[in-house]
Structures are given as structure tokens and as C-alpha cells.
Amino acid sequence: MPKILVIEDDPLILTSLSKLLISEGYQVYTADNGIKGIKAAMENQPDLVICDVMMPELDGYGVLKELRKHRPTANVPFIFLSALVSRNDLRRGMNLGADDYLLKPYTRKEVLDAVNTRLSKQANITQHYVMELKEAEERLNSLLFYDNVTRLPNRALLSQRFSWINEVAGANASITLLSISIDRLNRINESLGFILGDNLLRVIGSRLQRLITDHDTVARIQAGQFAILLPYGDKDQATKLARTILGKLAEPVTLDGHELVITCSIGIAFSPKDGTDLDTLLKNADVALNYVQERGGDFFHFYSAGMSHKFMEQVTLQANLRQALQRDEFRVFYQPQINLRSGQVVGVEALIRWEHPERGLILPGEFIPLAEETNLIGPMSEWVLATACAHVRAWQEGGFAGLRVGVNLSGRQLTEENLKEKVIRILEDTGLPPGNLELELTESILLRDMGAAISTLSELKSLGIHIAIDDFGTGYSSLSQLRHLPFDTLKVDRSFVKNVTEKSETAAITAAIIQMAHSLNLVVIAEGVETIDELNFLRRNNCDEIQGFIVGHPVPHNELFEFLVNYKTEFFTRHISNN
Ligand code: C2E
Ligand code: MG
Ligand code: MG
């Protein structure tokens, strides 16, 4: 019911006008002078004001002027009521923002026509404003609460939904959170471009959306990461959903003529058990997600407190690792390599160690993956190469001329632009002949980017540097696949060596690998030789060199020098022939 304020000092007119309006269904407020009128307008926020022009103290113009100054009444339709109006009075009122004039004496029809016209005009304006406001609000909402690539809810809306569930179901409601990350999305973006990458995300988003009900929320919370919120906490249901997601997302996607097959990793956490606020819950789901990713992805796992501990340990270690190089905490250990025919020490492999101030010596298996996640692997590897070349050059000068050093390269280094220049500079600085340096790369690194591997390794090889394939046999590659690569040496992984005496099948494979490698003119080094039986097997099968605890453990550089000085070829050969 619209509210009308009538301001009039003549009591008869005030009463009759009020009655007229009330009889038409309006809610009427009255004031018998201008000051009271302003007060009533502020308090009651009428939809329309009818006001006498001539009043003592404050006249109608004064009232209008005042009302237009204040926001709540600035746009209220205003009709003047006047006995006589000169052209000047009319203009003055209109200039102040009056909407209409009613002349006394007025007829019932005149009053109602004027009131209706003004009110419906105002309603139109208001409706227009309301719509515009609503549209603006929707635009703002979509910016604030939706991801602009997939149009899915974003993290802010996810957080709101989480609070709603807790509001509706009571604090500590059962909630499941799945954190889903697309494996290797960066590589897709790098090779196919971001536009295709975005299209892929949209496809993934809509596939996920089709797997959930109206009560669930799927959100995109980071570049390649989605989250699903379920308003219940049921492990079986979560398992079922996770399996469905893994299957659904693995279906090929055809975009722009490319057929893509993606996999994802899923971490799952439950509220309240694993966190009562969304941030904690997400953090823990991500810990579980990380756990899956570290194991190659394409699976799901539930969060457990033990994981978090391990995760925190890794985070701390990674933070320490950043300072390890400046604090001079890295060490290079060396493990000797023996030629099986001559029994001589022909080379050493450089193996990095981290002398952690609190934890003692840490093996590379624990910190190299952490260094690879950051940019640290570059400077660290460069340091190893420079240190190893310098040490070996010193031993050469100390009487062990021709000694070779094997240095491990990480995948990141292979794709580094100026790897060749760095290696050349180090060789020049240390004076180590290129023919005495052997760079070791694992099969998996080589297979990851064959093109880059072939061109970089060819360049290095043209300098006279040797290239070795490390851990051969663990990367599921075949020698025919690797034939195109310019390498000189094949290092047979310890997993073969350790079984040659027990499993006839492994013995046959190892013998075949050695034979094939020789037919490709490769030198074969067996890794991880621990027993005399293993050693004899390798000798019988013409393996060229061995490396392993039976000869010596990896040791610091001063100990390795002692080893070189004290090493007796005769002792070694006698040792073999006696067995
Ligand atoms: P890898 O290059 O295959 O090195 C051989 C590993 O086998 C070494 O482990 C060595 O200590 C171990 N080993 C040697 N002989 C025996 C044996 O008789 N029995 C057994 N059970 N193990 C033996 P380590 O030093 O822990 O290094 C592990 C891996 O870390 C290396 O495998 C290499 O891939 C990587 N790595 C080591 N140093 C560096 C480095 O400076 N840069 C890079 N990028 N990776 C490195
Ligand atoms: Mg190696
Ligand atoms: Mg190896």
C-alpha cells in the first residue's frame, strides 16, 4: 500500500484530502506545517508528498528544497497544492524539482489522477533501477564467485557452500572434500597452447559437473585443480565417486583435431575428522593429493595424519635445501668403477650427498626430487659437475692419468638452453679433458623428450664427452628405441644384477642386454655389484666394467684418493680367479 504524506496548514483541507486518499486505499501521514512535514518525511519515507505552498514558518518551496537534499527523500514524487499560481511560482517549484501542481479548489478526480500518474511513473523508474541493480549484482557475483574459464564456482563460493552446510546441518556436519588435480597439465599447455588448455579445462569441468547431484558443488580452485564438496561423509561413496571420476576423465578428449588422454590425481579429506574449516580441509586433501602425485598420479587417496607429518618434513627439508648450497652443505662422494678384464680402476661415479646440520648425511633419493621441484636443481648440478671435474683433474695430475668421472644429469638440465656452454666452461676452468667426462642420464629422462635429447647429446658428444644411459632396464625402453641416441655406455641397473645368480630368467636377460649393447658398440657397466657370484657371472658374460659395494662404497674425495693409492690390481684379479 503506497504511503502518502500530506503537508497542509489548513485543517479543513488536510482532513478532507486525507479522507479522500484513505478511502482510495492509501496509507496517509499528515503534518500541519513545513518543519513537521520534513520530520514526517524522514521518519516515514512516503512514496509521494502533497504539500501546500503557502505556509507560515517554512513554506512549500523550503520543504521541497530540504527534502531534495537528503538521500532517502531526494527522489520522492512531490506535488504542490496552491490556491493561485503565477507563472513565476510554477517555474520556481518546477526548478526545485516538483513533479506536479494541484490547484485549490481541486476535484477528487484531479487529485487521484495526479497521484496515480506520479506513483506509477515512480514505480517504473524504481523497477528499472531494481533491474539494473540486479544485473549489476549478478555480474559482480559471477566475477566474485565463478571461475571465468569454466563458469564453475570458485574457491570463494566453495567456502560459502561449506559454511551453508555447516549452518544447515549444524556445526561439525559430515562433509567430504575431493581435491582433483589434472596430471601434467603444464605440459599440455606448453605443447598445445593455453587456448586449447582452457578448452580442455572446460570439458573436464562439465564432465565433473555431470557426475554430481544438485546438493554437491564442483569448483575450480586453481589452474589445473578442481574440488568437489559433498554434504555427507561416507568413505564408500567417496571411493565410488573417485573411481568414477578417474574413469570419466580418462576418456579421450578431441580438441582441434588433437586427441588428448588425461589422467588426474585425487586427494580426499573428511570434515570434521580432517578439519573443521575449509582451509584446513583443503590443505589436508592436498596432502593426500600430493601423495598420489608422488606415486605417479592417476589414482586417489584418503588423507591421514601420518601423511601430513611426512609432508611437513618435506616442506621443511625443501626450505633448508634452498640454503644448502650457500652454506656449503653439499658433498660429492665417489664410487670406483673397475674394468673386468684389466682389473684396473678406470673411473669413478660422482654421487651427491647433503650434510644436513641436524639430520646428518642425506642421500640424493630424498632431496633430488625436492630440488627438481624448484629451480635449485640447476645450480646444484652445476656445482656437482664443477666439483667432480676439479677433483678428478687433481687425481689425474696426482698420478692417475686417464681416470674418468661419471656425473649424473637431471631431466631439467637436458632441456636447459646453455647446458653445452656451461659444460665447456667447467671443462676449461678445471682442465679436465672432455674424453674423461661421462654424463649419465636415465632412460626415463631420455624418453620424455627424445627430440631435445638427441640434439643436446649430439652436441655434447661432438666435444668428445661420453654419454651413458643410467639404470638401464628400469624405464621399459628397448635398445631399439634408444638406438637413435648418441650414447657410448650402458649401465645395467642393479635390479638385474642382484638377481642374476638366483633367477635364470634375469640371468638370460642380462646376458642378452650385454650382447646387444656390444653389437651396438657400447661399453657395459654393471651397477650395484655386491657378491663374488654376481661378479663372476658378469665376467663370464663379457661385461666390461663393474661398480658396486664389492669394490667400494661411495666415499668422500680424500678417501677415494687413498683408495686409488692403495688399490692393488693383483689383489682384485686373484680374488676373482680364486672363486
Ligand atoms: P645412480 O646414478 O644409479 O647411482 C648409483 C646408486 O647406487 C648410488 O646411490 C649408489 O650409492 C648405489 N650403489 C652403488 N653400489 C651399490 C651396491 O653395490 N649395492 C647397492 N644396494 N647400491 C649401490 P645414491 O648415491 O643414493 O644415488 C641415488 C641416485 O641419485 C643415483 O643413482 C642418481 O640417479 C642420483 N644422483 C646422485 N647424485 C646425483 C647428482 O649429482 N645429480 C643428479 N641429478 N642425480 C644424482
Ligand atoms: Mg648414475
Ligand atoms: Mg644407476
mmCIF file of N, CA and C in Angstrom, residues 86-185:
data_model
loop_
_atom_site.group_PDB
_atom_site.id
_atom_site.type_symbol
_atom_site.label_atom_id
_atom_site.label_comp_id
_atom_site.label_asym_id
_atom_site.label_seq_id
_atom_site.Cartn_x
_atom_site.Cartn_y
_atom_site.Cartn_z
ATOM 1 N N SER A 86 1.096 31.794 -10.030
ATOM 2 C CA SER A 86 1.537 32.640 -11.135
ATOM 3 C C SER A 86 2.540 31.822 -11.951
ATOM 4 N N ARG A 87 2.815 32.295 -13.139
ATOM 5 C CA ARG A 87 3.795 31.621 -13.984
ATOM 6 C C ARG A 87 5.129 31.489 -13.246
ATOM 7 N N ASN A 88 5.479 32.556 -12.509
ATOM 8 C CA ASN A 88 6.758 32.557 -11.768
ATOM 9 C C ASN A 88 6.810 31.509 -10.672
ATOM 10 N N ASP A 89 5.665 31.405 -9.915
ATOM 11 C CA ASP A 89 5.602 30.414 -8.835
ATOM 12 C C ASP A 89 5.781 29.000 -9.394
ATOM 13 N N LEU A 90 5.089 28.771 -10.534
ATOM 14 C CA LEU A 90 5.123 27.470 -11.169
ATOM 15 C C LEU A 90 6.566 27.084 -11.520
ATOM 16 N N ARG A 91 7.238 28.047 -12.163
ATOM 17 C CA ARG A 91 8.628 27.807 -12.601
ATOM 18 C C ARG A 91 9.534 27.537 -11.403
ATOM 19 N N ARG A 92 9.313 28.339 -10.355
ATOM 20 C CA ARG A 92 10.153 28.194 -9.172
ATOM 21 C C ARG A 92 10.041 26.787 -8.591
ATOM 22 N N GLY A 93 8.751 26.347 -8.483
ATOM 23 C CA GLY A 93 8.513 24.996 -7.949
ATOM 24 C C GLY A 93 9.137 23.926 -8.836
ATOM 25 N N MET A 94 8.950 24.073 -10.164
ATOM 26 C CA MET A 94 9.491 23.068 -11.081
ATOM 27 C C MET A 94 11.012 23.034 -11.015
ATOM 28 N N ASN A 95 11.604 24.237 -10.922
ATOM 29 C CA ASN A 95 13.064 24.304 -10.840
ATOM 30 C C ASN A 95 13.617 23.597 -9.605
ATOM 31 N N LEU A 96 12.820 23.625 -8.539
ATOM 32 C CA LEU A 96 13.263 22.962 -7.314
ATOM 33 C C LEU A 96 13.063 21.448 -7.399
ATOM 34 N N GLY A 97 12.347 21.000 -8.443
ATOM 35 C CA GLY A 97 12.191 19.548 -8.604
ATOM 36 C C GLY A 97 10.804 19.058 -8.257
ATOM 37 N N ALA A 98 9.785 19.957 -8.297
ATOM 38 C CA ALA A 98 8.418 19.493 -8.063
ATOM 39 C C ALA A 98 7.960 18.708 -9.283
ATOM 40 N N ASP A 99 7.008 17.782 -9.069
ATOM 41 C CA ASP A 99 6.575 16.958 -10.188
ATOM 42 C C ASP A 99 5.245 17.422 -10.764
ATOM 43 N N ASP A 100 4.447 18.082 -9.920
ATOM 44 C CA ASP A 100 3.119 18.464 -10.405
ATOM 45 C C ASP A 100 2.540 19.564 -9.511
ATOM 46 N N TYR A 101 1.430 20.202 -9.995
ATOM 47 C CA TYR A 101 0.703 21.200 -9.227
ATOM 48 C C TYR A 101 -0.753 20.835 -9.142
ATOM 49 N N LEU A 102 -1.360 20.991 -7.984
ATOM 50 C CA LEU A 102 -2.812 20.859 -7.858
ATOM 51 C C LEU A 102 -3.349 22.214 -7.411
ATOM 52 N N LEU A 103 -4.341 22.666 -8.115
ATOM 53 C CA LEU A 103 -4.883 23.986 -7.754
ATOM 54 C C LEU A 103 -6.101 23.841 -6.853
ATOM 55 N N LYS A 104 -6.125 24.688 -5.802
ATOM 56 C CA LYS A 104 -7.306 24.703 -4.924
ATOM 57 C C LYS A 104 -8.346 25.621 -5.552
ATOM 58 N N PRO A 105 -9.578 25.306 -5.530
ATOM 59 C CA PRO A 105 -10.130 24.028 -5.081
ATOM 60 C C PRO A 105 -9.938 22.947 -6.153
ATOM 61 N N TYR A 106 -9.660 21.757 -5.715
ATOM 62 C CA TYR A 106 -9.384 20.659 -6.662
ATOM 63 C C TYR A 106 -10.570 19.708 -6.664
ATOM 64 N N THR A 107 -10.696 18.947 -7.723
ATOM 65 C CA THR A 107 -11.749 17.925 -7.731
ATOM 66 C C THR A 107 -11.106 16.610 -7.288
ATOM 67 N N ARG A 108 -11.925 15.665 -6.884
ATOM 68 C CA ARG A 108 -11.456 14.337 -6.471
ATOM 69 C C ARG A 108 -10.654 13.687 -7.607
ATOM 70 N N LYS A 109 -11.218 13.838 -8.843
ATOM 71 C CA LYS A 109 -10.565 13.213 -9.999
ATOM 72 C C LYS A 109 -9.171 13.789 -10.224
ATOM 73 N N GLU A 110 -9.109 15.157 -10.101
ATOM 74 C CA GLU A 110 -7.794 15.789 -10.319
ATOM 75 C C GLU A 110 -6.749 15.248 -9.359
ATOM 76 N N VAL A 111 -7.159 15.132 -8.091
ATOM 77 C CA VAL A 111 -6.207 14.648 -7.078
ATOM 78 C C VAL A 111 -5.777 13.221 -7.416
ATOM 79 N N LEU A 112 -6.759 12.370 -7.663
ATOM 80 C CA LEU A 112 -6.417 10.950 -7.882
ATOM 81 C C LEU A 112 -5.611 10.746 -9.158
ATOM 82 N N ASP A 113 -5.942 11.523 -10.214
ATOM 83 C CA ASP A 113 -5.166 11.416 -11.461
ATOM 84 C C ASP A 113 -3.700 11.782 -11.221
ATOM 85 N N ALA A 114 -3.539 12.927 -10.527
ATOM 86 C CA ALA A 114 -2.159 13.389 -10.284
ATOM 87 C C ALA A 114 -1.382 12.359 -9.446
ATOM 88 N N VAL A 115 -2.039 11.869 -8.397
ATOM 89 C CA VAL A 115 -1.367 10.897 -7.512
ATOM 90 C C VAL A 115 -1.001 9.626 -8.281
ATOM 91 N N ASN A 116 -1.988 9.083 -9.047
ATOM 92 C CA ASN A 116 -1.722 7.839 -9.781
ATOM 93 C C ASN A 116 -0.613 8.002 -10.808
ATOM 94 N N THR A 117 -0.671 9.106 -11.542
ATOM 95 C CA THR A 117 0.351 9.326 -12.568
ATOM 96 C C THR A 117 1.741 9.323 -11.937
ATOM 97 N N ARG A 118 1.860 10.106 -10.856
ATOM 98 C CA ARG A 118 3.184 10.211 -10.212
ATOM 99 C C ARG A 118 3.649 8.870 -9.653
ATOM 100 N N LEU A 119 2.718 8.179 -9.005
ATOM 101 C CA LEU A 119 3.124 6.910 -8.378
ATOM 102 C C LEU A 119 3.517 5.876 -9.422
ATOM 103 N N SER A 120 2.762 5.818 -10.536
ATOM 104 C CA SER A 120 3.115 4.769 -11.498
ATOM 105 C C SER A 120 4.408 5.141 -12.222
ATOM 106 N N LYS A 121 4.622 6.441 -12.436
ATOM 107 C CA LYS A 121 5.883 6.836 -13.059
ATOM 108 C C LYS A 121 7.060 6.442 -12.151
ATOM 109 N N GLN A 122 6.853 6.739 -10.875
ATOM 110 C CA GLN A 122 7.919 6.417 -9.916
ATOM 111 C C GLN A 122 8.177 4.903 -9.866
ATOM 112 N N ALA A 123 7.067 4.147 -9.938
ATOM 113 C CA ALA A 123 7.209 2.688 -9.881
ATOM 114 C C ALA A 123 8.035 2.189 -11.067
ATOM 115 N N ASN A 124 7.775 2.805 -12.254
ATOM 116 C CA ASN A 124 8.548 2.409 -13.432
ATOM 117 C C ASN A 124 10.034 2.670 -13.238
ATOM 118 N N ILE A 125 10.300 3.886 -12.743
ATOM 119 C CA ILE A 125 11.709 4.256 -12.530
ATOM 120 C C ILE A 125 12.354 3.290 -11.543
ATOM 121 N N THR A 126 11.634 3.038 -10.450
ATOM 122 C CA THR A 126 12.181 2.166 -9.416
ATOM 123 C C THR A 126 12.443 0.775 -9.971
ATOM 124 N N GLN A 127 11.462 0.292 -10.768
ATOM 125 C CA GLN A 127 11.617 -1.054 -11.309
ATOM 126 C C GLN A 127 12.852 -1.133 -12.208
ATOM 127 N N HIS A 128 13.041 -0.086 -13.002
ATOM 128 C CA HIS A 128 14.198 -0.035 -13.883
ATOM 129 C C HIS A 128 15.488 -0.090 -13.068
ATOM 130 N N TYR A 129 15.504 0.707 -11.996
ATOM 131 C CA TYR A 129 16.683 0.735 -11.120
ATOM 132 C C TYR A 129 16.941 -0.636 -10.504
ATOM 133 N N VAL A 130 15.827 -1.225 -10.033
ATOM 134 C CA VAL A 130 15.950 -2.516 -9.368
ATOM 135 C C VAL A 130 16.538 -3.540 -10.338
ATOM 136 N N MET A 131 16.067 -3.484 -11.596
ATOM 137 C CA MET A 131 16.580 -4.439 -12.571
ATOM 138 C C MET A 131 18.057 -4.206 -12.864
ATOM 139 N N GLU A 132 18.377 -2.933 -13.033
ATOM 140 C CA GLU A 132 19.786 -2.612 -13.302
ATOM 141 C C GLU A 132 20.677 -3.066 -12.146
ATOM 142 N N LEU A 133 20.146 -2.818 -10.950
ATOM 143 C CA LEU A 133 20.896 -3.185 -9.756
ATOM 144 C C LEU A 133 21.089 -4.695 -9.703
ATOM 145 N N LYS A 134 20.008 -5.399 -10.080
ATOM 146 C CA LYS A 134 20.065 -6.851 -10.046
ATOM 147 C C LYS A 134 21.080 -7.373 -11.069
ATOM 148 N N GLU A 135 21.055 -6.761 -12.244
ATOM 149 C CA GLU A 135 22.012 -7.183 -13.271
ATOM 150 C C GLU A 135 23.445 -6.933 -12.816
ATOM 151 N N ALA A 136 23.640 -5.732 -12.233
ATOM 152 C CA ALA A 136 24.990 -5.386 -11.761
ATOM 153 C C ALA A 136 25.421 -6.378 -10.692
ATOM 154 N N GLU A 137 24.450 -6.722 -9.836
ATOM 155 C CA GLU A 137 24.759 -7.647 -8.756
ATOM 156 C C GLU A 137 25.126 -9.019 -9.315
ATOM 157 N N GLU A 138 24.360 -9.420 -10.354
ATOM 158 C CA GLU A 138 24.664 -10.716 -10.970
ATOM 159 C C GLU A 138 26.044 -10.727 -11.605
ATOM 160 N N ARG A 139 26.374 -9.602 -12.273
ATOM 161 C CA ARG A 139 27.702 -9.515 -12.913
ATOM 162 C C ARG A 139 28.793 -9.612 -11.850
ATOM 163 N N LEU A 140 28.574 -8.874 -10.786
ATOM 164 C CA LEU A 140 29.553 -8.848 -9.693
ATOM 165 C C LEU A 140 29.698 -10.238 -9.074
ATOM 166 N N ASN A 141 28.518 -10.870 -8.875
ATOM 167 C CA ASN A 141 28.511 -12.221 -8.310
ATOM 168 C C ASN A 141 29.301 -13.181 -9.167
ATOM 169 N N SER A 142 29.071 -13.051 -10.484
ATOM 170 C CA SER A 142 29.738 -14.003 -11.356
ATOM 171 C C SER A 142 31.250 -13.778 -11.328
ATOM 172 N N LEU A 143 31.646 -12.502 -11.166
ATOM 173 C CA LEU A 143 33.078 -12.220 -11.067
ATOM 174 C C LEU A 143 33.650 -12.715 -9.747
ATOM 175 N N LEU A 144 32.869 -12.513 -8.708
ATOM 176 C CA LEU A 144 33.375 -12.840 -7.368
ATOM 177 C C LEU A 144 33.307 -14.328 -7.058
ATOM 178 N N PHE A 145 32.307 -14.999 -7.620
ATOM 179 C CA PHE A 145 32.059 -16.369 -7.168
ATOM 180 C C PHE A 145 32.203 -17.449 -8.233
ATOM 181 N N TYR A 146 32.492 -17.035 -9.469
ATOM 182 C CA TYR A 146 32.617 -18.055 -10.511
ATOM 183 C C TYR A 146 33.937 -17.913 -11.255
ATOM 184 N N ASP A 147 34.461 -19.027 -11.654
ATOM 185 C CA ASP A 147 35.706 -19.049 -12.408
ATOM 186 C C ASP A 147 35.401 -18.650 -13.850
ATOM 187 N N ASN A 148 36.201 -17.756 -14.418
ATOM 188 C CA ASN A 148 35.813 -17.244 -15.731
ATOM 189 C C ASN A 148 36.184 -18.163 -16.897
ATOM 190 N N VAL A 149 36.915 -19.227 -16.656
ATOM 191 C CA VAL A 149 37.201 -20.162 -17.754
ATOM 192 C C VAL A 149 36.104 -21.222 -17.836
ATOM 193 N N THR A 150 35.819 -21.863 -16.720
ATOM 194 C CA THR A 150 34.876 -22.992 -16.745
ATOM 195 C C THR A 150 33.455 -22.590 -16.348
ATOM 196 N N ARG A 151 33.267 -21.386 -15.824
ATOM 197 C CA ARG A 151 31.994 -20.905 -15.267
ATOM 198 C C ARG A 151 31.552 -21.746 -14.057
ATOM 199 N N LEU A 152 32.449 -22.482 -13.495
ATOM 200 C CA LEU A 152 32.125 -23.256 -12.290
ATOM 201 C C LEU A 152 32.336 -22.357 -11.077
ATOM 202 N N PRO A 153 31.721 -22.689 -9.928
ATOM 203 C CA PRO A 153 32.011 -21.942 -8.709
ATOM 204 C C PRO A 153 33.525 -21.871 -8.462
ATOM 205 N N ASN A 154 33.979 -20.773 -7.848
ATOM 206 C CA ASN A 154 35.393 -20.677 -7.498
ATOM 207 C C ASN A 154 35.559 -20.987 -6.007
ATOM 208 N N ARG A 155 36.759 -20.716 -5.520
ATOM 209 C CA ARG A 155 37.041 -21.058 -4.141
ATOM 210 C C ARG A 155 36.165 -20.280 -3.151
ATOM 211 N N ALA A 156 35.848 -19.007 -3.490
ATOM 212 C CA ALA A 156 35.035 -18.184 -2.586
ATOM 213 C C ALA A 156 33.649 -18.791 -2.421
ATOM 214 N N LEU A 157 33.064 -19.236 -3.542
ATOM 215 C CA LEU A 157 31.724 -19.821 -3.455
ATOM 216 C C LEU A 157 31.788 -21.182 -2.746
ATOM 217 N N LEU A 158 32.873 -21.911 -2.997
ATOM 218 C CA LEU A 158 33.048 -23.201 -2.327
ATOM 219 C C LEU A 158 33.041 -22.986 -0.811
ATOM 220 N N SER A 159 33.732 -21.923 -0.412
ATOM 221 C CA SER A 159 33.822 -21.610 1.003
ATOM 222 C C SER A 159 32.442 -21.259 1.564
ATOM 223 N N GLN A 160 31.636 -20.513 0.757
ATOM 224 C CA GLN A 160 30.297 -20.160 1.197
ATOM 225 C C GLN A 160 29.422 -21.408 1.351
ATOM 226 N N ARG A 161 29.548 -22.298 0.347
ATOM 227 C CA ARG A 161 28.744 -23.531 0.397
ATOM 228 C C ARG A 161 29.132 -24.373 1.620
ATOM 229 N N PHE A 162 30.425 -24.372 1.918
ATOM 230 C CA PHE A 162 30.898 -25.122 3.090
ATOM 231 C C PHE A 162 30.239 -24.562 4.353
ATOM 232 N N SER A 163 30.206 -23.232 4.449
ATOM 233 C CA SER A 163 29.571 -22.608 5.626
ATOM 234 C C SER A 163 28.083 -22.911 5.664
ATOM 235 N N TRP A 164 27.436 -22.883 4.508
ATOM 236 C CA TRP A 164 25.994 -23.168 4.485
ATOM 237 C C TRP A 164 25.708 -24.557 5.010
ATOM 238 N N ILE A 165 26.495 -25.526 4.546
ATOM 239 C CA ILE A 165 26.257 -26.905 5.009
ATOM 240 C C ILE A 165 26.364 -26.940 6.529
ATOM 241 N N ASN A 166 27.371 -26.258 7.047
ATOM 242 C CA ASN A 166 27.543 -26.241 8.500
ATOM 243 C C ASN A 166 26.410 -25.510 9.203
ATOM 244 N N GLU A 167 25.862 -24.494 8.532
ATOM 245 C CA GLU A 167 24.743 -23.758 9.129
ATOM 246 C C GLU A 167 23.489 -24.624 9.154
ATOM 247 N N VAL A 168 23.234 -25.297 8.027
ATOM 248 C CA VAL A 168 22.011 -26.092 7.905
ATOM 249 C C VAL A 168 22.097 -27.353 8.764
ATOM 250 N N ALA A 169 23.221 -28.052 8.675
ATOM 251 C CA ALA A 169 23.321 -29.350 9.355
ATOM 252 C C ALA A 169 23.922 -29.220 10.754
ATOM 253 N N GLY A 170 24.234 -28.015 11.156
ATOM 254 C CA GLY A 170 24.826 -27.817 12.480
ATOM 255 C C GLY A 170 26.332 -27.894 12.378
ATOM 256 N N ALA A 171 27.012 -27.248 13.348
ATOM 257 C CA ALA A 171 28.476 -27.240 13.313
ATOM 258 C C ALA A 171 28.974 -28.674 13.327
ATOM 259 N N ASN A 172 30.146 -28.900 12.752
ATOM 260 C CA ASN A 172 30.731 -30.242 12.651
ATOM 261 C C ASN A 172 29.893 -31.217 11.833
ATOM 262 N N ALA A 173 29.238 -30.661 10.801
ATOM 263 C CA ALA A 173 28.484 -31.515 9.893
ATOM 264 C C ALA A 173 29.449 -32.432 9.150
ATOM 265 N N SER A 174 28.945 -33.585 8.705
ATOM 266 C CA SER A 174 29.794 -34.501 7.926
ATOM 267 C C SER A 174 29.907 -33.982 6.496
ATOM 268 N N ILE A 175 31.142 -33.769 6.070
ATOM 269 C CA ILE A 175 31.375 -33.233 4.724
ATOM 270 C C ILE A 175 32.542 -33.990 4.102
ATOM 271 N N THR A 176 32.449 -34.235 2.799
ATOM 272 C CA THR A 176 33.568 -34.850 2.082
ATOM 273 C C THR A 176 34.132 -33.832 1.104
ATOM 274 N N LEU A 177 35.452 -33.752 1.040
ATOM 275 C CA LEU A 177 36.074 -32.867 0.057
ATOM 276 C C LEU A 177 37.035 -33.674 -0.805
ATOM 277 N N LEU A 178 36.826 -33.596 -2.117
ATOM 278 C CA LEU A 178 37.764 -34.244 -3.044
ATOM 279 C C LEU A 178 38.550 -33.157 -3.757
ATOM 280 N N SER A 179 39.861 -33.245 -3.690
ATOM 281 C CA SER A 179 40.694 -32.291 -4.417
ATOM 282 C C SER A 179 41.255 -33.028 -5.635
ATOM 283 N N ILE A 180 40.950 -32.483 -6.817
ATOM 284 C CA ILE A 180 41.275 -33.207 -8.061
ATOM 285 C C ILE A 180 42.248 -32.385 -8.893
ATOM 286 N N SER A 181 43.390 -32.973 -9.204
ATOM 287 C CA SER A 181 44.360 -32.225 -9.990
ATOM 288 C C SER A 181 44.638 -32.951 -11.301
ATOM 289 N N ILE A 182 44.675 -32.191 -12.378
ATOM 290 C CA ILE A 182 44.943 -32.790 -13.693
ATOM 291 C C ILE A 182 46.443 -33.050 -13.794
ATOM 292 N N ASP A 183 46.819 -34.292 -14.041
ATOM 293 C CA ASP A 183 48.239 -34.625 -14.129
ATOM 294 C C ASP A 183 48.861 -33.971 -15.365
ATOM 295 N N ARG A 184 50.018 -33.388 -15.159
ATOM 296 C CA ARG A 184 50.829 -32.824 -16.250
ATOM 297 C C ARG A 184 50.091 -31.824 -17.137
ATOM 298 N N LEU A 185 49.227 -31.005 -16.544
ATOM 299 C CA LEU A 185 48.513 -30.003 -17.347
ATOM 300 C C LEU A 185 49.501 -29.014 -17.964
#
